[in-house]
mmCIF file of C-alpha atoms and ligand atoms in Angstrom:
data_model
loop_
_atom_site.group_PDB
_atom_site.id
_atom_site.type_symbol
_atom_site.label_atom_id
_atom_site.label_comp_id
_atom_site.label_asym_id
_atom_site.label_seq_id
_atom_site.Cartn_x
_atom_site.Cartn_y
_atom_site.Cartn_z
ATOM 1 C CA MET A 1 0.216 -9.150 52.350
ATOM 2 C CA ILE A 2 2.049 -10.952 49.896
ATOM 3 C CA ASP A 3 0.612 -14.542 50.981
ATOM 4 C CA ASP A 4 -2.415 -13.400 50.103
ATOM 5 C CA ILE A 5 -1.763 -11.940 46.948
ATOM 6 C CA ASP A 6 -0.399 -15.377 46.029
ATOM 7 C CA ARG A 7 -3.687 -16.507 47.106
ATOM 8 C CA ILE A 8 -5.567 -14.881 45.351
ATOM 9 C CA MET A 9 -3.239 -15.410 42.402
ATOM 10 C CA SER A 10 -3.471 -19.420 42.227
ATOM 11 C CA VAL A 11 -7.595 -19.279 42.610
ATOM 12 C CA MET A 12 -7.427 -16.037 39.418
ATOM 13 C CA ALA A 13 -5.782 -18.518 37.335
ATOM 14 C CA GLN A 14 -7.855 -21.765 38.084
ATOM 15 C CA ALA A 15 -11.453 -19.977 38.152
ATOM 16 C CA PHE A 16 -11.590 -17.570 35.264
ATOM 17 C CA ASP A 17 -11.231 -18.672 31.090
ATOM 18 C CA PRO A 18 -8.299 -15.905 29.026
ATOM 19 C CA HIS A 19 -11.531 -16.081 26.338
ATOM 20 C CA TRP A 20 -13.528 -13.848 28.667
ATOM 21 C CA GLY A 21 -10.541 -11.812 29.249
ATOM 22 C CA GLU A 22 -12.143 -11.574 32.987
ATOM 23 C CA ALA A 23 -8.598 -12.437 35.389
ATOM 24 C CA TRP A 24 -6.658 -9.493 36.824
ATOM 25 C CA ASN A 25 -2.951 -9.712 36.495
ATOM 26 C CA ARG A 26 -0.906 -9.754 39.794
ATOM 27 C CA ARG A 27 -0.011 -5.714 39.450
ATOM 28 C CA GLN A 28 -3.708 -4.813 39.152
ATOM 29 C CA ILE A 29 -4.141 -7.301 42.554
ATOM 30 C CA GLY A 30 -2.048 -5.675 44.364
ATOM 31 C CA ASP A 31 -1.596 -2.206 43.359
ATOM 32 C CA ALA A 32 -5.490 -2.240 43.866
ATOM 33 C CA LEU A 33 -5.193 -3.871 47.378
ATOM 34 C CA LEU A 34 -2.438 -0.498 48.163
ATOM 35 C CA LEU A 35 -5.709 1.374 48.097
ATOM 36 C CA PRO A 36 -7.489 1.759 52.162
ATOM 37 C CA ALA A 37 -11.420 1.560 50.111
ATOM 38 C CA THR A 38 -10.288 -2.184 49.149
ATOM 39 C CA GLY A 39 -11.489 -5.134 50.566
ATOM 40 C CA TYR A 40 -10.788 -9.046 49.897
ATOM 41 C CA ILE A 41 -12.071 -12.194 51.121
ATOM 42 C CA LEU A 42 -10.448 -15.722 51.509
ATOM 43 C CA ALA A 43 -12.060 -18.694 51.630
ATOM 44 C CA ASP A 44 -10.884 -22.006 51.864
ATOM 45 C CA ALA A 45 -13.449 -24.608 50.624
ATOM 46 C CA SER A 46 -15.181 -25.026 53.947
ATOM 47 C CA GLY A 47 -15.798 -21.237 53.075
ATOM 48 C CA GLN A 48 -13.447 -20.361 56.171
ATOM 49 C CA TRP A 49 -10.282 -17.769 55.991
ATOM 50 C CA PRO A 50 -7.715 -20.462 55.413
ATOM 51 C CA ALA A 51 -4.828 -20.948 57.540
ATOM 52 C CA GLU A 52 -1.607 -19.481 57.337
ATOM 53 C CA GLY A 53 0.280 -20.842 53.862
ATOM 54 C CA ARG A 54 -3.114 -23.388 53.287
ATOM 55 C CA ASP A 55 -4.505 -22.882 49.480
ATOM 56 C CA ALA A 56 -7.798 -20.439 48.972
ATOM 57 C CA ALA A 57 -10.312 -21.890 47.028
ATOM 58 C CA ALA A 58 -12.486 -19.291 46.328
ATOM 59 C CA PHE A 59 -11.737 -15.302 46.310
ATOM 60 C CA ALA A 60 -13.915 -12.026 46.884
ATOM 61 C CA LEU A 61 -12.367 -8.239 45.747
ATOM 62 C CA THR A 62 -14.245 -5.312 46.905
ATOM 63 C CA ARG A 63 -14.204 -1.788 46.991
ATOM 64 C CA GLN A 64 -16.404 0.852 49.739
ATOM 65 C CA THR A 65 -16.917 4.202 49.219
ATOM 66 C CA LEU A 66 -18.947 5.897 51.830
ATOM 67 C CA ASP A 67 -22.086 4.183 51.925
ATOM 68 C CA GLU A 68 -21.704 2.720 48.388
ATOM 69 C CA ALA A 69 -19.838 -1.005 47.899
ATOM 70 C CA GLU A 70 -18.606 -2.637 44.393
ATOM 71 C CA LEU A 71 -17.975 -6.235 44.339
ATOM 72 C CA LEU A 72 -14.657 -6.114 41.952
ATOM 73 C CA LEU A 73 -14.383 -10.509 41.416
ATOM 74 C CA ILE A 74 -15.794 -13.121 43.108
ATOM 75 C CA ALA A 75 -13.851 -16.694 42.280
ATOM 76 C CA VAL A 76 -14.061 -20.082 43.750
ATOM 77 C CA VAL A 77 -11.900 -22.810 41.789
ATOM 78 C CA PRO A 78 -13.403 -25.069 39.588
ATOM 79 C CA GLN A 79 -13.340 -28.734 41.457
ATOM 80 C CA GLU A 80 -14.921 -26.410 44.554
ATOM 81 C CA ARG A 81 -17.958 -24.952 42.767
ATOM 82 C CA GLY A 82 -21.328 -26.163 42.551
ATOM 83 C CA ARG A 83 -21.636 -26.813 46.540
ATOM 84 C CA GLY A 84 -22.456 -23.481 47.703
ATOM 85 C CA LEU A 85 -19.274 -21.650 47.987
ATOM 86 C CA GLY A 86 -19.591 -19.158 45.979
ATOM 87 C CA ARG A 87 -22.642 -18.006 48.018
ATOM 88 C CA ILE A 88 -20.827 -18.198 51.749
ATOM 89 C CA VAL A 89 -18.162 -15.837 50.183
ATOM 90 C CA LEU A 90 -20.570 -13.352 48.700
ATOM 91 C CA GLU A 91 -22.419 -13.982 52.297
ATOM 92 C CA GLN A 92 -19.916 -12.651 53.733
ATOM 93 C CA VAL A 93 -19.120 -9.524 51.503
ATOM 94 C CA ILE A 94 -22.774 -8.495 51.951
ATOM 95 C CA ALA A 95 -21.527 -8.451 56.078
ATOM 96 C CA ALA A 96 -18.283 -7.391 55.744
ATOM 97 C CA VAL A 97 -19.447 -3.908 53.592
ATOM 98 C CA ARG A 98 -22.593 -3.627 55.656
ATOM 99 C CA GLY A 99 -20.567 -3.892 58.609
ATOM 100 C CA ARG A 100 -18.257 -0.978 57.128
ATOM 101 C CA GLY A 101 -21.298 0.960 56.608
ATOM 102 C CA ALA A 102 -22.382 0.569 52.629
ATOM 103 C CA ALA A 103 -25.947 0.533 52.033
ATOM 104 C CA LYS A 104 -25.880 -0.529 48.231
ATOM 105 C CA LEU A 105 -23.760 -2.960 46.861
ATOM 106 C CA PHE A 106 -22.695 -3.147 43.090
ATOM 107 C CA LEU A 107 -21.454 -5.267 40.625
ATOM 108 C CA GLU A 108 -20.699 -5.491 37.011
ATOM 109 C CA MET A 109 -20.840 -8.718 34.641
ATOM 110 C CA ARG A 110 -20.454 -9.752 31.298
ATOM 111 C CA HIS A 111 -23.822 -10.230 29.716
ATOM 112 C CA ASN A 112 -24.669 -14.484 30.312
ATOM 113 C CA ASN A 113 -22.262 -15.270 32.813
ATOM 114 C CA PRO A 114 -23.606 -17.812 34.796
ATOM 115 C CA ALA A 115 -22.405 -16.391 37.734
ATOM 116 C CA GLU A 116 -25.747 -14.400 37.265
ATOM 117 C CA HIS A 117 -27.325 -17.098 38.767
ATOM 118 C CA LEU A 118 -25.761 -17.099 42.325
ATOM 119 C CA TYR A 119 -26.445 -13.262 42.341
ATOM 120 C CA ARG A 120 -30.246 -12.909 41.661
ATOM 121 C CA ALA A 121 -30.235 -15.644 44.442
ATOM 122 C CA LEU A 122 -28.815 -13.625 47.689
ATOM 123 C CA GLY A 123 -31.456 -10.871 45.758
ATOM 124 C CA PHE A 124 -29.396 -8.957 43.338
ATOM 125 C CA VAL A 125 -31.594 -7.275 40.763
ATOM 126 C CA PRO A 126 -30.501 -5.579 37.336
ATOM 127 C CA VAL A 127 -29.787 -1.476 37.292
ATOM 128 C CA GLY A 128 -28.134 -0.751 33.864
ATOM 129 C CA ARG A 129 -26.288 -2.045 30.753
ATOM 130 C CA ARG A 130 -23.463 -0.878 29.004
ATOM 131 C CA PRO A 131 -23.292 -2.230 25.616
ATOM 132 C CA ALA A 132 -20.564 -3.245 23.884
ATOM 133 C CA TYR A 133 -18.133 -3.615 27.437
ATOM 134 C CA TYR A 134 -15.488 -6.045 27.501
ATOM 135 C CA ARG A 135 -13.233 -6.858 24.436
ATOM 136 C CA LEU A 136 -12.908 -11.287 24.749
ATOM 137 C CA ALA A 137 -9.960 -12.417 23.712
ATOM 138 C CA ASP A 138 -11.576 -13.103 19.727
ATOM 139 C CA GLY A 139 -11.911 -9.183 19.714
ATOM 140 C CA SER A 140 -15.809 -9.706 19.918
ATOM 141 C CA ARG A 141 -17.441 -7.827 22.305
ATOM 142 C CA LEU A 142 -20.189 -8.059 24.850
ATOM 143 C CA ASP A 143 -22.614 -6.121 27.293
ATOM 144 C CA ALA A 144 -21.797 -5.592 30.219
ATOM 145 C CA VAL A 145 -24.752 -5.834 32.691
ATOM 146 C CA THR A 146 -24.713 -4.432 36.306
ATOM 147 C CA PHE A 147 -26.388 -5.186 39.345
ATOM 148 C CA ALA A 148 -27.233 -3.982 42.686
ATOM 149 C CA LEU A 149 -28.352 -5.390 46.200
ATOM 150 C CA ALA A 150 -29.725 -2.698 48.513
ATOM 151 C CA LEU A 151 -28.153 -3.138 52.373
HETATM 152 C C1 COA B 1 -19.837 -17.808 39.819
HETATM 153 C C2 COA B 1 -19.065 -19.122 40.777
HETATM 154 C C3 COA B 1 -18.318 -17.839 41.441
HETATM 155 C C4 COA B 1 -19.792 -19.518 41.596
HETATM 156 O O1 COA B 1 -18.760 -19.984 42.350
HETATM 157 P P1 COA B 1 -20.298 -21.396 43.218
HETATM 158 O O2 COA B 1 -19.257 -22.102 44.372
HETATM 159 O O3 COA B 1 -20.278 -22.418 41.798
HETATM 160 O O4 COA B 1 -21.898 -20.977 43.749
HETATM 161 P P2 COA B 1 -22.537 -21.556 44.714
HETATM 162 O O5 COA B 1 -22.561 -23.534 44.342
HETATM 163 O O6 COA B 1 -22.225 -21.013 45.678
HETATM 164 O O7 COA B 1 -24.057 -21.398 43.979
HETATM 165 C C5 COA B 1 -25.161 -19.883 44.472
HETATM 166 C C6 COA B 1 -26.687 -20.515 43.202
HETATM 167 O O8 COA B 1 -25.211 -20.004 42.352
HETATM 168 C C7 COA B 1 -25.907 -20.857 41.064
HETATM 169 N N1 COA B 1 -25.291 -21.707 40.079
HETATM 170 C C8 COA B 1 -23.951 -21.559 41.040
HETATM 171 N N2 COA B 1 -23.421 -21.300 38.923
HETATM 172 C C9 COA B 1 -24.473 -21.529 37.951
HETATM 173 C C10 COA B 1 -24.069 -22.306 36.948
HETATM 174 N N3 COA B 1 -22.415 -22.371 35.938
HETATM 175 N N4 COA B 1 -25.053 -22.235 36.245
HETATM 176 C C11 COA B 1 -26.487 -22.509 36.685
HETATM 177 N N5 COA B 1 -26.446 -21.327 38.645
HETATM 178 C C12 COA B 1 -24.933 -21.832 39.255
HETATM 179 C C13 COA B 1 -26.645 -22.448 42.026
HETATM 180 O O9 COA B 1 -27.260 -23.826 41.537
HETATM 181 C C14 COA B 1 -26.519 -21.636 43.418
HETATM 182 O O10 COA B 1 -27.551 -21.585 43.470
HETATM 183 P P3 COA B 1 -28.792 -22.068 44.638
HETATM 184 O O11 COA B 1 -28.262 -21.163 45.727
HETATM 185 O O12 COA B 1 -30.555 -21.059 44.273
HETATM 186 O O13 COA B 1 -29.019 -23.707 44.809
HETATM 187 C C15 COA B 1 -18.047 -19.421 39.775
HETATM 188 O O14 COA B 1 -18.986 -20.342 39.173
HETATM 189 C C16 COA B 1 -16.457 -18.857 39.229
HETATM 190 O O15 COA B 1 -15.809 -19.079 40.344
HETATM 191 N N6 COA B 1 -17.007 -18.833 37.720
HETATM 192 C C17 COA B 1 -15.576 -18.119 37.115
HETATM 193 C C18 COA B 1 -14.988 -17.069 37.483
HETATM 194 C C19 COA B 1 -16.357 -15.796 37.610
HETATM 195 O O16 COA B 1 -17.189 -15.982 36.359
HETATM 196 N N7 COA B 1 -16.270 -15.070 38.721
HETATM 197 C C20 COA B 1 -18.556 -14.087 38.689
HETATM 198 C C21 COA B 1 -17.757 -12.650 37.954
HETATM 199 S S1 COA B 1 -16.233 -11.576 38.704
#
């Protein structure tokens, strides 16, 4: 497990621009993974679960309560972007939560995150908005948009 937290944190450190304040710290990840409702996926550049001791190029973190699942985080290291890896990982997330009985998958993103292209490509639709929900590193605020996918 420690090894998987290391692999998640390595992708986290590379993938999230500190400006947006979206990255989780190691303690937040460790605490989340103690909960049985939390699931995660690791992938290497080809979309396979990385072999033991090998770095990950992408990860996703989910939470599920009964038939409702939430995508908490998804990230691909910058050098592997734009080649379909984010899509592969999100498809793996969808299959995993569906397999555990989810009927809906939710996610929340800051308004204007380019990840919206990926979410819409897989069928997510916007279902809500929280004004000024995110506080950025420079103190400014951005709306959160909630997307949902019926499974
Ligand atoms: C969002 C993210 C995971 C996408 O990973 P990726 O491997 O580049 O995504 P893919 O190559 O699978 O792209 C999937 C689709 O989204 C589109 N897309 C992805 N990023 C895009 C961008 N920045 N601008 C426009 N379109 C984009 C692709 O064109 C593709 O569409 P298509 O299948 O119709 O061609 C990656 O950019 C990332 O890690 N971002 C930083 C972390 C983050 O913001 N995560 C989301 C919030 S938790």
